[in-house]
């Protein structure tokens, strides 16, 4: 569609989102980047963080757990390990995951600290993004 972007977010758990949008902002591994229609094509790695998109007057928020973004002139496709729209985030589950990760990190010598650190990063991002509501 002219002057629109098709945003697809796909994870091993299924298609999380497929919408015609006006603008997308992603947490790239090298920093945040924004995409408007007619952007030059590129491919990049995403880190744990927030994807924001604008649709008309609304701004919406999605948690993205690692992955890739493929940008074309009229398309942004995100392939992520997991992703949830802000409304779909279970805050209690994220807080429980945060507590588990913090407990594991206290016993650093005994555990895989990289794994616990990313679990902590995911849970913190989920709690923050869950607080965000659609901006109109
Ligand atoms: P947990 O330890 O709670 O499973 P996790 O970070 O290990 O968290 P992931 O591996 O990222 O979980 O995700 C596994 C599945 O569970 C995915 O489908 C993801 O969307 C979903 N999920 C994980 N945490 C939440 C949450 N807090 N709210 C909603 N869905 C979640």
PDB file of C-alpha atoms and ligand atoms in Angstrom:
ATOM      1  CA  UNK A   1       0.000   0.000   0.000  1.00  0.00           C
ATOM      2  CA  UNK A   2       1.361   3.429  -0.910  1.00  0.00           C
ATOM      3  CA  UNK A   3       2.932   5.333   2.002  1.00  0.00           C
ATOM      4  CA  UNK A   4       2.333   2.427   4.350  1.00  0.00           C
ATOM      5  CA  UNK A   5       4.549  -0.271   5.768  1.00  0.00           C
ATOM      6  CA  UNK A   6       3.510  -3.861   6.318  1.00  0.00           C
ATOM      7  CA  UNK A   7       4.823  -4.791   9.755  1.00  0.00           C
ATOM      8  CA  UNK A   8       5.056  -8.528  10.463  1.00  0.00           C
ATOM      9  CA  UNK A   9       6.447  -9.875  13.733  1.00  0.00           C
ATOM     10  CA  UNK A  10       7.074 -13.601  13.617  1.00  0.00           C
ATOM     11  CA  UNK A  11       8.358 -15.868  16.407  1.00  0.00           C
ATOM     12  CA  UNK A  12       8.655 -19.650  16.801  1.00  0.00           C
ATOM     13  CA  UNK A  13       5.441 -19.296  18.841  1.00  0.00           C
ATOM     14  CA  UNK A  14       3.556 -17.834  15.869  1.00  0.00           C
ATOM     15  CA  UNK A  15       2.689 -14.619  14.045  1.00  0.00           C
ATOM     16  CA  UNK A  16       2.471 -11.978  16.786  1.00  0.00           C
ATOM     17  CA  UNK A  17       1.448  -9.052  14.627  1.00  0.00           C
ATOM     18  CA  UNK A  18       0.691  -8.271  10.984  1.00  0.00           C
ATOM     19  CA  UNK A  19      -0.487  -4.726  10.309  1.00  0.00           C
ATOM     20  CA  UNK A  20      -0.316  -1.844   7.867  1.00  0.00           C
ATOM     21  CA  UNK A  21       1.496   0.922   9.758  1.00  0.00           C
ATOM     22  CA  UNK A  22       2.984   4.371   9.165  1.00  0.00           C
ATOM     23  CA  UNK A  23       6.268   4.190  11.057  1.00  0.00           C
ATOM     24  CA  UNK A  24       8.323   1.621  12.982  1.00  0.00           C
ATOM     25  CA  UNK A  25      11.072   2.225  15.568  1.00  0.00           C
ATOM     26  CA  UNK A  26      13.196  -0.775  16.619  1.00  0.00           C
ATOM     27  CA  UNK A  27      15.924  -1.471  19.179  1.00  0.00           C
ATOM     28  CA  UNK A  28      18.767  -2.425  16.838  1.00  0.00           C
ATOM     29  CA  UNK A  29      21.957  -3.983  18.183  1.00  0.00           C
ATOM     30  CA  UNK A  30      23.782  -0.784  17.141  1.00  0.00           C
ATOM     31  CA  UNK A  31      21.087   1.517  18.497  1.00  0.00           C
ATOM     32  CA  UNK A  32      17.532   2.555  17.887  1.00  0.00           C
ATOM     33  CA  UNK A  33      16.427   3.093  14.284  1.00  0.00           C
ATOM     34  CA  UNK A  34      13.256   4.354  12.663  1.00  0.00           C
ATOM     35  CA  UNK A  35      11.696   3.220   9.414  1.00  0.00           C
ATOM     36  CA  UNK A  36       9.299   5.200   7.243  1.00  0.00           C
ATOM     37  CA  UNK A  37       7.836   4.036   3.911  1.00  0.00           C
ATOM     38  CA  UNK A  38      10.370   4.078   1.030  1.00  0.00           C
ATOM     39  CA  UNK A  39      13.305   3.360   3.358  1.00  0.00           C
ATOM     40  CA  UNK A  40      16.351   1.784   1.696  1.00  0.00           C
ATOM     41  CA  UNK A  41      16.417  -1.983   2.194  1.00  0.00           C
ATOM     42  CA  UNK A  42      18.607  -3.357   4.984  1.00  0.00           C
ATOM     43  CA  UNK A  43      18.908  -6.222   7.400  1.00  0.00           C
ATOM     44  CA  UNK A  44      19.948  -5.908  11.036  1.00  0.00           C
ATOM     45  CA  UNK A  45      20.099  -7.615  14.401  1.00  0.00           C
ATOM     46  CA  UNK A  46      17.703  -6.554  17.149  1.00  0.00           C
ATOM     47  CA  UNK A  47      18.449  -6.674  20.853  1.00  0.00           C
ATOM     48  CA  UNK A  48      16.079  -7.259  23.762  1.00  0.00           C
ATOM     49  CA  UNK A  49      13.925  -4.157  23.877  1.00  0.00           C
ATOM     50  CA  UNK A  50      10.943  -2.248  22.631  1.00  0.00           C
ATOM     51  CA  UNK A  51       9.522  -1.937  19.144  1.00  0.00           C
ATOM     52  CA  UNK A  52       7.228   1.049  18.665  1.00  0.00           C
ATOM     53  CA  UNK A  53       4.941   1.599  15.720  1.00  0.00           C
ATOM     54  CA  UNK A  54       2.604   4.352  14.641  1.00  0.00           C
ATOM     55  CA  UNK A  55      -0.691   3.668  12.988  1.00  0.00           C
ATOM     56  CA  UNK A  56      -2.647   6.819  12.188  1.00  0.00           C
ATOM     57  CA  UNK A  57      -2.702   8.849  15.389  1.00  0.00           C
ATOM     58  CA  UNK A  58      -1.884   5.891  17.598  1.00  0.00           C
ATOM     59  CA  UNK A  59       1.478   4.724  18.921  1.00  0.00           C
ATOM     60  CA  UNK A  60       1.741   1.111  20.069  1.00  0.00           C
ATOM     61  CA  UNK A  61       4.431  -0.850  21.884  1.00  0.00           C
ATOM     62  CA  UNK A  62       5.776  -4.393  21.517  1.00  0.00           C
ATOM     63  CA  UNK A  63       8.383  -6.307  23.515  1.00  0.00           C
ATOM     64  CA  UNK A  64      10.946  -8.017  21.250  1.00  0.00           C
ATOM     65  CA  UNK A  65      13.389 -10.649  22.498  1.00  0.00           C
ATOM     66  CA  UNK A  66      16.405 -10.645  20.177  1.00  0.00           C
ATOM     67  CA  UNK A  67      16.051 -11.399  16.482  1.00  0.00           C
ATOM     68  CA  UNK A  68      16.390  -9.835  13.075  1.00  0.00           C
ATOM     69  CA  UNK A  69      14.662  -7.073  11.173  1.00  0.00           C
ATOM     70  CA  UNK A  70      14.444  -7.072   7.410  1.00  0.00           C
ATOM     71  CA  UNK A  71      13.504  -3.674   6.024  1.00  0.00           C
ATOM     72  CA  UNK A  72      12.186  -3.103   2.510  1.00  0.00           C
ATOM     73  CA  UNK A  73      10.575  -0.014   0.941  1.00  0.00           C
ATOM     74  CA  UNK A  74       7.078  -1.085   2.017  1.00  0.00           C
ATOM     75  CA  UNK A  75       7.792  -3.804   4.593  1.00  0.00           C
ATOM     76  CA  UNK A  76       9.381  -4.450   7.979  1.00  0.00           C
ATOM     77  CA  UNK A  77       9.648  -8.099   8.965  1.00  0.00           C
ATOM     78  CA  UNK A  78      10.850  -8.955  12.449  1.00  0.00           C
ATOM     79  CA  UNK A  79      11.921 -12.501  13.278  1.00  0.00           C
ATOM     80  CA  UNK A  80      12.319 -12.753  17.045  1.00  0.00           C
ATOM     81  CA  UNK A  81      12.833 -15.444  19.674  1.00  0.00           C
ATOM     82  CA  UNK A  82       9.712 -14.174  21.409  1.00  0.00           C
ATOM     83  CA  UNK A  83       7.589 -11.022  21.297  1.00  0.00           C
ATOM     84  CA  UNK A  84       4.443  -9.709  22.952  1.00  0.00           C
ATOM     85  CA  UNK A  85       2.255  -6.679  22.374  1.00  0.00           C
ATOM     86  CA  UNK A  86       2.295  -4.526  25.516  1.00  0.00           C
ATOM     87  CA  UNK A  87      -1.284  -5.532  26.401  1.00  0.00           C
ATOM     88  CA  UNK A  88      -0.384  -9.228  26.176  1.00  0.00           C
ATOM     89  CA  UNK A  89       2.484  -9.063  28.662  1.00  0.00           C
ATOM     90  CA  UNK A  90       1.796 -10.922  31.887  1.00  0.00           C
ATOM     91  CA  UNK A  91       3.439  -8.605  34.418  1.00  0.00           C
ATOM     92  CA  UNK A  92       3.292 -11.090  37.308  1.00  0.00           C
ATOM     93  CA  UNK A  93       5.049 -13.699  35.162  1.00  0.00           C
ATOM     94  CA  UNK A  94       7.731 -11.185  34.175  1.00  0.00           C
ATOM     95  CA  UNK A  95       8.221 -10.171  37.828  1.00  0.00           C
ATOM     96  CA  UNK A  96       8.564 -13.839  38.822  1.00  0.00           C
ATOM     97  CA  UNK A  97      11.150 -14.339  36.041  1.00  0.00           C
ATOM     98  CA  UNK A  98      12.976 -11.221  37.279  1.00  0.00           C
ATOM     99  CA  UNK A  99      13.107 -12.589  40.823  1.00  0.00           C
ATOM    100  CA  UNK A 100      14.383 -15.973  39.620  1.00  0.00           C
ATOM    101  CA  UNK A 101      17.095 -14.354  37.509  1.00  0.00           C
ATOM    102  CA  UNK A 102      18.163 -12.086  40.378  1.00  0.00           C
ATOM    103  CA  UNK A 103      18.379 -15.061  42.748  1.00  0.00           C
ATOM    104  CA  UNK A 104      20.467 -16.980  40.221  1.00  0.00           C
ATOM    105  CA  UNK A 105      22.808 -14.057  39.701  1.00  0.00           C
ATOM    106  CA  UNK A 106      23.459 -13.858  43.452  1.00  0.00           C
ATOM    107  CA  UNK A 107      24.925 -17.377  43.194  1.00  0.00           C
ATOM    108  CA  UNK A 108      26.997 -16.327  40.202  1.00  0.00           C
ATOM    109  CA  UNK A 109      29.672 -19.016  40.544  1.00  0.00           C
ATOM    110  CA  UNK A 110      27.145 -21.815  40.292  1.00  0.00           C
ATOM    111  CA  UNK A 111      25.200 -20.757  37.258  1.00  0.00           C
ATOM    112  CA  UNK A 112      25.289 -19.705  33.654  1.00  0.00           C
ATOM    113  CA  UNK A 113      25.373 -15.969  34.310  1.00  0.00           C
ATOM    114  CA  UNK A 114      24.889 -14.989  30.636  1.00  0.00           C
ATOM    115  CA  UNK A 115      21.603 -16.903  30.603  1.00  0.00           C
ATOM    116  CA  UNK A 116      20.434 -15.376  33.881  1.00  0.00           C
ATOM    117  CA  UNK A 117      21.464 -11.903  32.688  1.00  0.00           C
ATOM    118  CA  UNK A 118      19.385 -12.158  29.513  1.00  0.00           C
ATOM    119  CA  UNK A 119      16.465 -13.540  31.486  1.00  0.00           C
ATOM    120  CA  UNK A 120      16.772 -10.505  33.776  1.00  0.00           C
ATOM    121  CA  UNK A 121      16.982  -8.159  30.768  1.00  0.00           C
ATOM    122  CA  UNK A 122      13.856  -9.720  29.242  1.00  0.00           C
ATOM    123  CA  UNK A 123      11.863  -9.479  32.440  1.00  0.00           C
ATOM    124  CA  UNK A 124      12.845  -5.845  33.086  1.00  0.00           C
ATOM    125  CA  UNK A 125      11.944  -4.868  29.507  1.00  0.00           C
ATOM    126  CA  UNK A 126       8.612  -6.709  29.759  1.00  0.00           C
ATOM    127  CA  UNK A 127       7.643  -4.952  32.993  1.00  0.00           C
ATOM    128  CA  UNK A 128       8.566  -1.552  31.496  1.00  0.00           C
ATOM    129  CA  UNK A 129       6.764  -2.158  28.197  1.00  0.00           C
ATOM    130  CA  UNK A 130       3.656  -3.585  29.903  1.00  0.00           C
ATOM    131  CA  UNK A 131       3.208  -0.189  31.571  1.00  0.00           C
ATOM    132  CA  UNK A 132       2.969   1.478  28.179  1.00  0.00           C
ATOM    133  CA  UNK A 133      -0.485   1.858  26.812  1.00  0.00           C
ATOM    134  CA  UNK A 134      -1.552   2.896  23.332  1.00  0.00           C
ATOM    135  CA  UNK A 135      -0.918   6.626  22.894  1.00  0.00           C
ATOM    136  CA  UNK A 136      -3.699   8.375  21.015  1.00  0.00           C
TER     137      UNK A 136
HETATM  138  P1  LIG B   1       9.674 -17.200  31.550  1.00  0.00           P
HETATM  139  O1  LIG B   1      10.852 -17.557  32.411  1.00  0.00           O
HETATM  140  O2  LIG B   1       8.566 -16.527  32.307  1.00  0.00           O
HETATM  141  O3  LIG B   1       9.206 -18.350  30.655  1.00  0.00           O
HETATM  142  P2  LIG B   1      11.229 -16.229  29.370  1.00  0.00           P
HETATM  143  O4  LIG B   1      11.849 -14.881  29.167  1.00  0.00           O
HETATM  144  O5  LIG B   1      12.155 -17.382  29.545  1.00  0.00           O
HETATM  145  O6  LIG B   1      10.195 -16.072  30.555  1.00  0.00           O
HETATM  146  P3  LIG B   1      10.616 -16.609  26.602  1.00  0.00           P
HETATM  147  O7  LIG B   1      11.503 -17.786  26.325  1.00  0.00           O
HETATM  148  O8  LIG B   1      11.043 -15.268  26.143  1.00  0.00           O
HETATM  149  O9  LIG B   1      10.253 -16.555  28.155  1.00  0.00           O
HETATM  150  O10 LIG B   1       9.168 -16.871  25.982  1.00  0.00           O
HETATM  151  C1  LIG B   1       8.524 -18.142  25.969  1.00  0.00           C
HETATM  152  C2  LIG B   1       7.058 -17.891  25.584  1.00  0.00           C
HETATM  153  O11 LIG B   1       6.376 -17.303  26.688  1.00  0.00           O
HETATM  154  C3  LIG B   1       6.864 -16.916  24.426  1.00  0.00           C
HETATM  155  O12 LIG B   1       5.702 -17.291  23.717  1.00  0.00           O
HETATM  156  C4  LIG B   1       6.653 -15.567  25.103  1.00  0.00           C
HETATM  157  O13 LIG B   1       5.926 -14.669  24.280  1.00  0.00           O
HETATM  158  C5  LIG B   1       5.880 -15.998  26.342  1.00  0.00           C
HETATM  159  N1  LIG B   1       6.127 -15.132  27.512  1.00  0.00           N
HETATM  160  C6  LIG B   1       7.206 -15.140  28.310  1.00  0.00           C
HETATM  161  N2  LIG B   1       7.084 -14.256  29.311  1.00  0.00           N
HETATM  162  C7  LIG B   1       5.893 -13.655  29.117  1.00  0.00           C
HETATM  163  C8  LIG B   1       5.180 -12.639  29.809  1.00  0.00           C
HETATM  164  N3  LIG B   1       5.666 -12.052  30.908  1.00  0.00           N
HETATM  165  N4  LIG B   1       3.963 -12.271  29.336  1.00  0.00           N
HETATM  166  C9  LIG B   1       3.451 -12.860  28.237  1.00  0.00           C
HETATM  167  N5  LIG B   1       4.065 -13.824  27.528  1.00  0.00           N
HETATM  168  C10 LIG B   1       5.281 -14.214  27.960  1.00  0.00           C
END
